[in-house]
Protein backbone atom coordinates (compact mmCIF):
# COMPACT_ATOMS: atom_id res chain seq x y z
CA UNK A 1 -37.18 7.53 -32.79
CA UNK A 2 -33.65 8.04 -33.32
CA UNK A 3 -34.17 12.18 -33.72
CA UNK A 4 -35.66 11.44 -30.25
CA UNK A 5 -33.00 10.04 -28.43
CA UNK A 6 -30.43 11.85 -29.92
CA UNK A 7 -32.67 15.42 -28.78
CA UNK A 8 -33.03 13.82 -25.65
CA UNK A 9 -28.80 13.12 -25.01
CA UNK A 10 -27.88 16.34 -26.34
CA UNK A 11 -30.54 17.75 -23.69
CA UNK A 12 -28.97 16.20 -20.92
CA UNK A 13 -25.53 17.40 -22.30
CA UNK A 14 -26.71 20.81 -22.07
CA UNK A 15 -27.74 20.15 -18.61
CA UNK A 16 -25.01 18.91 -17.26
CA UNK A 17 -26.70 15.37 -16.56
CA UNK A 18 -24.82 11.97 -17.93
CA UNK A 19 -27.50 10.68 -20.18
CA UNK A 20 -25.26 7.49 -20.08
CA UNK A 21 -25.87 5.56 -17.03
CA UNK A 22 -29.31 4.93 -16.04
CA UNK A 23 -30.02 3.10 -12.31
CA UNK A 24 -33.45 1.09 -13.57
CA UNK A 25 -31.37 -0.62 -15.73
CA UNK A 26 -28.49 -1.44 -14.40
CA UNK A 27 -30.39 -2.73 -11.47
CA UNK A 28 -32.42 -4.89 -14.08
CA UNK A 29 -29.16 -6.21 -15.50
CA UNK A 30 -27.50 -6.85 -11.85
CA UNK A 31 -30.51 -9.15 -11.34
CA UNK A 32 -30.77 -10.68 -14.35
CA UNK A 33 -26.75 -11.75 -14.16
């Protein structure tokens, strides 16, 4: 799991993409607050 996600961070690194924030979430946490 943790080859995974780092594969999948270093993917979005290479492609230019923030892997950090993601909108599902933070919408999840703004509601649950």
């Amino acid at each position: 799991m943790v080859l995974a996600d780092a594969a999948s961070i270093y993917t979005a690194i290479l492609n230019r993409v923030n892997p950090g924030p993601v909108q599902l979430i933070e919408k999840l946490k703004a509601e649950l607050s």
